[in-house]
């Protein structure tokens, strides 16, 4: 108990209590992901399919080209 | 003996069962035997159209060309509450950026994303090039019509013999006389070939055709009428003929809209409405007004539509969407609730109400809405991610991580994966596991190098570790990626102030104030800095 009596009491029973407001860094907020509409999903699907078709055709074209020049 | 089914009947049956490729194949065979089979031709046209059909009401994507070369606005600075262009001009009810994050284009995020909400309306050319991404490509949309053309050409590529209908060789005048073929042909050209110009020609001929018909009728009746009187009457007959078919007017309006002739489109839709009240026409007309940046007119139109079709879900949704775009989330939520009264499985309404509850500090209620979506059979990455977040903030910790695990398992592309990791990082911050949080934000950046929020949060964590230079670099990256977010500017300002670089701190604080004028901490910081400068 003797130790505790040494503690200096900062709070006064009267008067105002003031606190220093230190600005802190802020985090960006959590992000709910928006659901996609049916149209958007279909558009995306069609776009991916279209890209794949184009890729396939380009590959086929390349193969065709190499086959042509291979015999030489 | 095997009895073969009539091939046309079979094709028709395939069409009804939406097996469109098979339907088209059978029609091709029939057409090889008999190239003049109109039924098979028409059916194949319809099948090919259905393959690439997208709801025209929903499709509203503004490309850079449309946004930057827009001449339809009246005032540079619109009055508050009358424009969709300035998200900050709403009067009350808007979410504060302190609680609700923004999309890449600087709008508060909503619960639902449609083709038109993707692009936003960036203010500068630089932002325009940077932000509006199409669904999956990293390239911005250059013009709205560009995308349609690309999809159309791709569908043609699959056909080794070239396109099914060679439009340049088609005698449109001949087809426009056949009402049973002209409509399917129109839809084919509009949706499959995306050739708006040809379609308009077809339409023009169609209308001319109607005029001709009436003229002929007229001639039969009044053979003795003088020529100039006939001419006068012909003008009236034109009007009469044009008022006859609302369907063609709506199509004409759609073409004008695609061509960017909004005023002409408006006229067509309005006269179609005069002829016959159809919900779709209201939606198209409202779309025109939204493109012309007249949300208030669009709202009035929707209300007018609701007088004719009380409780119509699409009209109510339209109103809610406009309120949402004008940043008036509370009234948008009211209208979404009306939508749910009519249709309690409306995904968009449920998702939007859910997200607005989440960002107004009611994650428990948001959780109920998202659970409802789960019960309805929505099963994707976004929903599980939202469930995970709601569970965490509603203190249902047992479900949080398993939801996120599912979300990660259902991820479709890298951007989604980045967002999910970003949110897991938040959970980690929430439970004080900063190492995990650090790793999560790093992962988010690994999947999406443009994730400004992850950069900002990483900077905060770096600063806690005492790495000032690293933190500053992250903050600067975040600020340049998303200049409309206030967080990186504010953090940079604090950081610079602590290391004594008052000038940089002041500039950053000013940017933060521009992004979020009501932010109290920014105001205090600015005041403090001004005092410093005054003392100097």
XYZ file of C-alpha atoms in Angstrom:
608
model
C 0.000 0.000 0.000
C 2.934 2.231 0.662
C 3.872 2.219 -3.019
C 0.492 3.397 -4.112
C 0.541 6.375 -1.828
C 3.546 7.683 -3.768
C 1.511 7.974 -6.942
C 0.803 11.572 -7.791
C -2.816 12.099 -8.690
C -3.137 13.995 -11.938
C -6.887 14.239 -12.053
C -8.396 17.017 -10.089
C -11.959 16.624 -8.847
C -12.802 20.069 -10.144
C -12.077 21.839 -13.394
C -11.963 20.644 -16.988
C -10.309 17.595 -18.397
C -8.574 18.317 -21.654
C -7.092 15.883 -24.139
C -4.763 16.496 -27.009
C -6.256 15.280 -30.267
C -3.484 13.838 -32.398
C -4.470 13.162 -35.992
C -3.848 9.566 -36.942
C -3.494 7.960 -40.334
C -6.683 6.601 -41.827
C -7.178 3.280 -43.521
C -9.287 2.942 -46.617
C -12.593 1.313 -45.864
C -13.574 -2.284 -46.531
C -15.093 -2.708 -49.935
C -18.334 -4.577 -50.533
C -18.152 -5.987 -54.020
C -21.088 -5.056 -56.234
C -22.987 -7.938 -57.822
C -23.050 -8.060 -61.584
C -26.175 -7.688 -63.662
C -27.203 -10.418 -66.064
C -26.476 -8.218 -69.067
C -23.010 -7.446 -67.828
C -22.281 -11.107 -67.239
C -23.462 -11.968 -70.714
C -21.398 -9.174 -72.230
C -18.318 -10.374 -70.396
C -18.932 -13.956 -71.436
C -19.380 -12.940 -75.052
C -16.260 -10.843 -74.976
C -14.146 -13.651 -73.559
C -15.540 -16.081 -76.114
C -14.855 -13.663 -78.922
C -11.288 -13.175 -77.774
C -10.756 -16.910 -77.626
C -12.124 -17.400 -81.135
C -9.829 -14.745 -82.472
C -6.858 -16.311 -80.688
C -7.684 -19.757 -82.050
C -7.995 -18.434 -85.549
C -4.715 -16.618 -85.301
C -3.029 -19.792 -84.071
C -4.542 -21.791 -86.915
C -3.401 -19.176 -89.367
C 0.140 -19.280 -87.975
C 0.265 -23.068 -88.171
C -0.980 -22.947 -91.687
C 1.721 -20.441 -92.532
C 4.513 -22.520 -90.975
C 3.299 -25.637 -92.748
C 3.526 -23.798 -95.992
C 7.079 -22.595 -95.498
C 8.300 -25.778 -93.801
C 9.148 -27.818 -96.943
C 11.556 -25.202 -98.226
C -38.548 -47.653 -90.641
C -37.336 -44.537 -88.993
C -39.592 -41.582 -89.409
C -37.549 -38.434 -89.711
C -38.914 -35.308 -88.160
C -39.547 -32.378 -90.414
C -36.240 -30.475 -90.217
C -37.871 -27.065 -89.983
C -40.073 -28.221 -87.126
C -37.024 -29.647 -85.391
C -35.154 -26.396 -85.876
C -38.091 -24.478 -84.447
C -38.155 -26.785 -81.473
C -34.419 -26.274 -80.921
C -34.994 -22.543 -81.087
C -37.657 -22.700 -78.404
C -35.378 -24.757 -76.198
C -32.692 -22.147 -76.793
C -30.340 -24.603 -78.444
C -29.508 -21.923 -80.912
C -26.427 -23.382 -82.531
C -28.250 -26.590 -83.453
C -31.183 -24.591 -84.755
C -28.905 -22.511 -86.920
C -27.117 -25.618 -88.253
C -30.364 -27.245 -89.346
C -31.517 -24.027 -90.984
C -28.230 -23.844 -92.861
C -28.864 -27.313 -94.255
C -32.394 -26.437 -95.298
C -31.124 -23.294 -96.949
C -28.466 -25.244 -98.823
C -31.186 -27.367 -100.372
C -33.537 -24.508 -100.968
C -31.985 -21.041 -100.741
C -35.376 -19.347 -101.071
C -36.962 -20.916 -97.995
C -38.134 -17.830 -96.180
C -39.189 -19.621 -93.021
C -35.783 -21.220 -92.546
C -34.062 -17.950 -93.403
C -36.115 -16.040 -90.897
C -35.595 -18.677 -88.211
C -31.842 -18.713 -88.736
C -31.787 -14.945 -88.535
C -33.610 -15.094 -85.229
C -31.340 -17.806 -83.854
C -28.225 -15.856 -84.746
C -29.722 -12.738 -83.185
C -30.608 -14.538 -79.970
C -27.026 -15.771 -79.607
C -25.686 -12.275 -79.203
C -28.812 -10.565 -77.917
C -28.343 -8.193 -75.042
C -31.049 -6.169 -73.446
C -30.862 -2.789 -75.096
C -32.339 -1.064 -72.039
C -29.396 -2.171 -69.947
C -26.661 -1.382 -72.402
C -25.517 2.128 -71.877
C -21.822 2.420 -72.022
C -20.191 5.727 -72.545
C -16.878 5.660 -74.279
C -14.220 8.311 -74.070
C -15.378 9.759 -77.350
C -18.909 10.222 -76.050
C -17.776 11.614 -72.744
C -15.151 14.043 -73.878
C -16.838 15.285 -77.018
C -20.201 15.701 -75.365
C -22.014 18.797 -76.533
C -25.372 18.179 -74.980
C -24.849 19.888 -71.650
C -26.248 23.327 -71.085
C -24.181 24.642 -68.208
C -20.608 23.828 -67.271
C -21.504 23.852 -63.613
C -24.921 22.389 -63.006
C -27.112 23.440 -60.120
C -27.135 21.003 -57.210
C -29.435 18.073 -57.682
C -29.891 18.499 -61.423
C -26.940 16.678 -62.858
C -25.511 13.204 -62.900
C -22.078 14.474 -63.719
C -21.087 15.884 -60.377
C -21.583 13.244 -57.754
C -21.016 15.728 -54.960
C -23.888 18.026 -55.818
C -26.617 16.087 -54.081
C -28.360 17.804 -51.217
C -28.077 15.667 -48.158
C -28.510 11.959 -47.929
C -25.238 11.254 -49.649
C -22.778 8.947 -47.983
C -19.657 10.520 -46.605
C -16.406 9.289 -48.079
C -15.273 8.627 -44.549
C -17.448 5.527 -44.428
C -18.236 4.584 -47.986
C -15.447 3.796 -50.415
C -15.465 4.937 -54.019
C -15.120 3.160 -57.310
C -12.149 3.732 -59.549
C -14.013 6.506 -61.272
C -14.772 8.327 -58.057
C -18.367 7.395 -57.318
C -19.515 5.886 -54.061
C -19.782 2.175 -54.595
C -23.203 0.619 -54.792
C -24.463 -2.877 -54.344
C -24.899 -3.627 -58.005
C -22.969 -3.043 -61.156
C -24.456 -2.659 -64.631
C -22.796 -1.877 -67.928
C -23.609 1.790 -67.469
C -22.315 2.097 -63.909
C -18.936 0.800 -64.873
C -17.485 3.746 -66.610
C -18.602 6.680 -64.501
C -18.057 10.164 -65.780
C -14.502 11.258 -65.387
C -13.758 14.943 -65.474
C -10.486 15.082 -67.334
C -9.063 13.372 -70.361
C -6.305 11.839 -68.285
C -8.778 10.300 -65.901
C -10.924 9.173 -68.791
C -8.081 7.214 -70.279
C -7.146 5.756 -66.956
C -10.381 4.750 -65.308
C -13.185 3.333 -67.383
C -12.265 -0.250 -67.909
C -14.442 -2.644 -69.783
C -15.475 -5.827 -68.141
C -12.282 -7.733 -68.572
C -9.874 -5.924 -70.785
C -7.324 -3.526 -69.447
C -8.064 -1.158 -72.250
C -10.531 1.682 -71.802
C -13.560 1.805 -74.028
C -12.795 4.172 -76.817
C -16.318 4.533 -78.016
C -19.499 2.758 -77.124
C -20.150 1.593 -80.630
C -16.653 0.158 -80.856
C -17.419 -2.643 -78.487
C -20.554 -3.672 -80.321
C -18.726 -3.778 -83.595
C -16.019 -5.930 -82.113
C -18.497 -8.432 -80.736
C -20.258 -8.545 -84.067
C -17.139 -9.150 -86.103
C -16.027 -11.850 -83.721
C -19.257 -13.724 -84.202
C -18.771 -13.543 -87.929
C -15.276 -14.937 -87.709
C -16.595 -18.276 -86.555
C -18.259 -18.731 -89.895
C -15.692 -19.836 -92.485
C -17.935 -19.003 -95.430
C -18.281 -15.414 -94.387
C -21.311 -13.803 -92.857
C -24.745 -15.375 -93.131
C -26.322 -12.356 -94.748
C -24.257 -10.147 -96.980
C -25.724 -6.813 -96.091
C -24.125 -4.836 -98.853
C -25.780 -7.040 -101.453
C -29.155 -7.004 -99.761
C -31.918 -5.114 -101.424
C -33.294 -3.448 -98.334
C -36.155 -1.853 -100.186
C -37.403 -5.271 -101.182
C -37.211 -6.639 -97.658
C -38.859 -3.635 -96.117
C -41.962 -4.472 -98.064
C -42.260 -7.826 -96.333
C -43.388 -7.214 -92.797
C -42.895 -10.865 -91.836
C -39.194 -10.723 -92.722
C -38.313 -7.118 -92.089
C -38.524 -7.262 -88.295
C -36.295 -10.294 -87.887
C -33.922 -8.804 -90.408
C -33.880 -5.559 -88.493
C -33.073 -7.282 -85.221
C -30.372 -9.322 -86.924
C -28.704 -6.249 -88.349
C -29.058 -4.317 -85.099
C -27.853 -6.951 -82.646
C -25.734 -9.316 -84.681
C -24.107 -7.130 -87.268
C -24.358 -3.944 -85.238
C -24.599 -1.995 -88.396
C -26.714 0.912 -87.326
C -26.391 2.792 -90.563
C -27.817 -0.001 -92.680
C -30.555 -0.528 -90.165
C -31.538 3.092 -90.367
C -31.668 2.842 -94.120
C -33.897 -0.182 -93.749
C -36.075 1.725 -91.370
C -36.232 4.692 -93.614
C -37.325 2.491 -96.470
C -39.808 0.797 -94.201
C -41.398 4.084 -93.325
C -41.316 5.200 -96.907
C -43.008 1.947 -97.752
C -45.777 2.732 -95.312
C -46.122 6.105 -96.934
C -46.357 4.462 -100.308
C -49.073 2.164 -99.097
C -51.136 5.000 -97.799
C -50.516 6.981 -100.913
C -51.788 4.092 -102.969
C -54.825 3.758 -100.745
C -55.328 7.419 -101.041
C -54.980 7.308 -104.807
C -57.540 4.595 -105.094
C -60.072 6.595 -103.185
C -59.493 10.029 -104.607
C -58.331 9.689 -108.152
C -59.583 13.076 -109.119
C -57.866 15.098 -106.478
C -55.527 17.683 -107.852
C -51.819 17.041 -107.625
C -50.898 19.797 -105.222
C -53.699 18.811 -102.899
C -52.428 15.258 -103.073
C -49.045 16.514 -102.072
C -50.498 18.305 -99.098
C -52.412 15.254 -98.120
C -49.385 13.068 -98.689
C -47.553 14.999 -96.047
C -50.399 14.258 -93.700
C -50.418 10.687 -94.875
C -46.777 10.445 -94.027
C -47.580 11.472 -90.531
C -50.464 9.092 -90.467
C -48.322 6.235 -91.670
C -45.620 7.007 -89.198
C -48.016 7.020 -86.342
C -49.290 3.685 -87.446
C -46.504 1.468 -86.226
C -45.008 2.245 -82.844
C -42.595 -0.659 -83.032
C -40.688 0.780 -85.939
C -40.526 4.143 -84.258
C -38.964 2.627 -81.182
C -36.446 0.869 -83.383
C -35.682 4.084 -85.192
C -35.159 5.737 -81.827
C -32.777 2.987 -80.800
C -30.771 3.533 -83.962
C -30.621 7.272 -83.393
C -29.483 6.638 -79.850
C -26.681 4.407 -81.043
C -25.656 7.015 -83.556
C -25.550 9.627 -80.820
C -28.454 11.676 -82.195
C -30.213 11.955 -78.879
C -32.721 14.651 -79.750
C -33.931 12.701 -82.783
C -34.153 9.563 -80.686
C -36.200 11.480 -78.136
C -38.658 12.577 -80.829
C -39.102 9.042 -82.100
C -39.667 7.582 -78.667
C -42.099 10.288 -77.735
C -44.192 9.797 -80.809
C -44.099 6.040 -80.262
C -45.419 6.689 -76.771
C -48.182 8.847 -78.186
C -49.190 5.929 -80.304
C -48.967 3.207 -77.721
C -47.939 3.120 -74.083
C -45.231 0.520 -73.643
C -42.956 0.154 -70.633
C -39.899 -0.393 -72.803
C -40.406 2.888 -74.597
C -40.447 4.711 -71.271
C -37.180 3.047 -70.363
C -35.563 3.950 -73.662
C -36.719 7.528 -73.414
C -35.425 7.801 -69.862
C -32.115 6.460 -71.086
C -31.961 9.268 -73.616
C -32.621 11.849 -70.880
C -29.970 10.338 -68.676
C -27.491 10.534 -71.511
C -28.471 14.163 -72.016
C -27.783 14.632 -68.301
C -31.346 15.546 -67.403
C -32.056 13.307 -64.442
C -34.995 15.363 -63.258
C -36.763 14.993 -66.617
C -36.046 11.280 -66.532
C -37.509 11.057 -63.033
C -40.670 12.858 -64.154
C -40.947 10.537 -67.103
C -40.672 7.494 -64.876
C -43.389 8.885 -62.628
C -45.560 9.490 -65.672
C -44.923 5.900 -66.685
C -45.885 4.718 -63.225
C -49.270 6.441 -63.646
C -49.935 4.206 -66.632
C -48.289 1.095 -65.250
C -48.655 1.272 -61.466
C -46.080 -0.701 -59.540
C -44.013 -1.566 -62.602
C -40.715 -2.911 -61.289
C -38.457 -1.708 -64.087
C -39.754 1.848 -63.784
C -39.313 1.851 -60.011
C -35.806 0.471 -60.437
C -35.090 3.234 -62.920
C -36.089 5.884 -60.384
C -33.984 4.250 -57.709
C -30.985 4.100 -60.016
C -31.202 7.779 -60.820
C -31.395 8.693 -57.145
C -28.422 6.482 -56.532
C -26.420 8.059 -59.305
C -27.246 11.496 -57.949
C -25.754 10.310 -54.692
C -29.073 10.382 -52.894
C -28.769 6.982 -51.334
C -31.558 7.302 -48.771
C -34.291 7.955 -51.328
C -32.777 5.356 -53.644
C -33.190 2.866 -50.827
C -36.820 3.915 -50.391
C -37.504 3.164 -54.051
C -35.625 -0.107 -53.898
C -37.888 -1.053 -51.005
C -40.877 -0.285 -53.236
C -39.357 -2.551 -55.840
C -39.094 -5.328 -53.287
C -42.748 -4.899 -52.382
C -43.600 -5.752 -55.987
C -40.927 -8.332 -56.623
C -39.289 -9.812 -53.573
C -36.608 -11.625 -55.532
C -35.161 -8.563 -57.219
C -31.411 -9.089 -56.931
C -30.429 -5.502 -57.659
C -32.768 -4.072 -55.030
C -31.675 -6.529 -52.360
C -27.998 -5.957 -53.076
C -28.337 -2.166 -53.039
C -30.328 -2.066 -49.809
C -27.842 -4.471 -48.274
C -24.865 -2.355 -49.163
C -26.516 0.824 -47.970
C -27.212 -0.815 -44.595
C -23.623 -1.964 -44.403
C -22.294 1.520 -44.945
C -24.721 3.048 -42.476
C -23.316 0.946 -39.666
C -25.891 -1.820 -39.703
C -23.936 -4.874 -40.834
C -26.394 -7.227 -39.120
C -29.238 -6.069 -41.348
C -26.995 -6.098 -44.401
C -26.160 -9.672 -43.527
C -29.836 -10.612 -43.658
C -30.166 -9.151 -47.144
C -27.103 -10.936 -48.435
C -28.249 -14.173 -46.830
C -31.518 -13.751 -48.677
C -29.574 -13.522 -51.942
C -27.742 -16.703 -51.021
C -31.048 -18.454 -50.411
C -32.260 -17.292 -53.799
C -29.409 -19.121 -55.461
C -26.958 -16.340 -56.209
C -23.618 -18.080 -55.933
C -20.568 -16.071 -56.760
C -17.410 -14.552 -55.417
C -18.876 -11.103 -54.770
C -21.699 -12.404 -52.619
C -19.428 -14.541 -50.427
C -17.035 -11.657 -50.040
C -19.874 -9.422 -48.881
C -21.163 -12.108 -46.552
C -17.698 -12.447 -45.068
C -17.432 -8.725 -44.427
C -20.928 -8.494 -42.965
C -20.275 -11.472 -40.717
C -17.065 -9.935 -39.448
C -18.592 -6.568 -38.653
C -21.701 -8.212 -37.184
C -19.352 -10.136 -34.900
C -20.188 -13.540 -36.281
C -16.572 -14.523 -36.420
C -17.164 -18.224 -37.033
C -18.526 -17.602 -40.525
C -16.131 -14.885 -41.605
C -13.112 -16.772 -42.783
C -15.047 -19.646 -44.325
C -17.010 -17.122 -46.403
C -13.811 -15.545 -47.604
C -12.392 -18.971 -48.420
C -15.403 -19.641 -50.610
C -15.089 -16.249 -52.207
C -11.481 -17.020 -53.090
C -12.515 -20.376 -54.516
C -15.102 -18.722 -56.776
C -12.900 -15.941 -58.050
C -13.199 -15.312 -61.789
C -10.388 -12.861 -62.456
C -7.433 -11.160 -60.865
C -9.247 -7.948 -59.973
C -11.803 -9.851 -57.937
C -9.078 -11.806 -56.221
C -7.300 -8.578 -55.330
C -10.484 -7.162 -53.812
C -11.117 -10.267 -51.744
C -7.564 -10.233 -50.370
C -7.922 -6.555 -49.637
C -11.003 -7.254 -47.555
C -9.339 -10.146 -45.757
C -6.599 -7.669 -44.936
C -9.235 -5.562 -43.221
C -10.359 -8.488 -41.143
C -6.753 -9.057 -40.173
C -6.388 -5.419 -39.152
C -9.584 -5.771 -37.155
C -8.237 -8.664 -35.110
C -4.864 -6.982 -34.716
C -2.956 -9.485 -36.787
C -0.823 -6.979 -38.594
C 1.556 -9.443 -40.218
C -1.348 -11.203 -41.898
C -2.822 -7.847 -42.879
C 0.477 -6.822 -44.422
C 0.618 -10.041 -46.423
C -2.994 -9.673 -47.541
C -2.490 -6.161 -48.858
C 0.689 -7.285 -50.599
C -1.286 -10.092 -52.224
C -3.979 -7.651 -53.306
C -1.272 -5.633 -55.020
C 0.212 -8.731 -56.594
C -3.121 -9.467 -58.259
C -4.018 -5.920 -59.138
C -1.187 -3.478 -59.359
C -3.563 -0.504 -59.512
C -5.271 -1.180 -56.195
C -4.985 2.263 -54.628
C -6.733 1.335 -51.375
C -4.289 -1.489 -50.779
C -1.373 0.901 -51.366
C -2.800 3.313 -48.826
C -3.377 0.669 -46.172
C 0.028 -0.822 -46.784
C 1.520 2.617 -46.259
C -0.177 2.897 -42.877
C 1.229 -0.469 -41.858
C 4.687 0.466 -43.144
C 4.657 3.597 -41.092
C 3.838 1.579 -37.990
C 6.984 -0.376 -38.697
C 8.828 2.909 -38.903
C 9.699 2.778 -42.598
C 8.951 6.332 -43.513
C 10.338 6.413 -47.043
C 8.526 3.242 -48.073
C 5.299 4.508 -46.597
C 5.627 7.816 -48.387
C 6.242 6.081 -51.703
C 3.114 3.942 -51.277
C 1.025 6.959 -50.381
C 2.228 8.865 -53.400
C 1.367 5.908 -55.622
C -2.095 5.642 -54.098
C -2.674 9.381 -54.518
C -1.697 9.314 -58.174
C -3.842 6.236 -58.875
C -6.969 7.572 -57.241
C -6.800 11.351 -56.839
C -10.458 11.444 -55.753
C -9.816 9.478 -52.578
C -9.036 11.646 -49.591
C -7.215 9.028 -47.505
C -3.831 8.962 -49.290
C -3.682 12.759 -49.434
C -4.559 13.095 -45.771
C -2.094 10.417 -44.702
C 0.637 11.954 -46.812
C -0.113 15.279 -45.224
C 0.261 13.863 -41.707
C 3.398 12.019 -42.661
C 5.012 15.086 -44.177
C 4.022 17.166 -41.193
C 5.665 14.754 -38.752
C 8.918 14.717 -40.709
C 8.829 18.495 -40.913
C 8.086 18.959 -44.605
C 5.390 21.528 -44.028
C 5.034 22.689 -47.619
C 4.305 19.190 -48.982
C 2.033 18.577 -46.050
C 0.051 21.685 -46.886
C -0.370 20.776 -50.569
C -1.442 17.255 -49.670
C -3.906 18.572 -47.105
C -5.391 20.890 -49.690
C -5.911 17.957 -52.059
C -7.499 16.044 -49.238
C -9.823 18.965 -48.605
C -10.802 19.037 -52.287
C -11.659 15.352 -52.163
C -13.592 15.525 -48.901
C -14.411 19.073 -47.774
C -16.225 18.058 -44.592
C -13.356 16.064 -43.128
C -12.689 17.564 -39.692
C -9.163 16.260 -39.246
C -8.093 17.763 -42.547
C -9.539 21.096 -41.503
C -7.664 21.009 -38.224
C -4.450 20.051 -39.926
C -4.822 22.887 -42.412
C -5.513 25.334 -39.610
C -2.471 24.163 -37.726
C -0.293 24.460 -40.824
C -1.570 27.956 -41.551
C -0.667 28.959 -38.015
C 2.831 27.566 -38.544
C 3.238 29.568 -41.719
C 1.901 32.695 -40.042
C 4.488 32.370 -37.287
C 7.253 32.011 -39.856
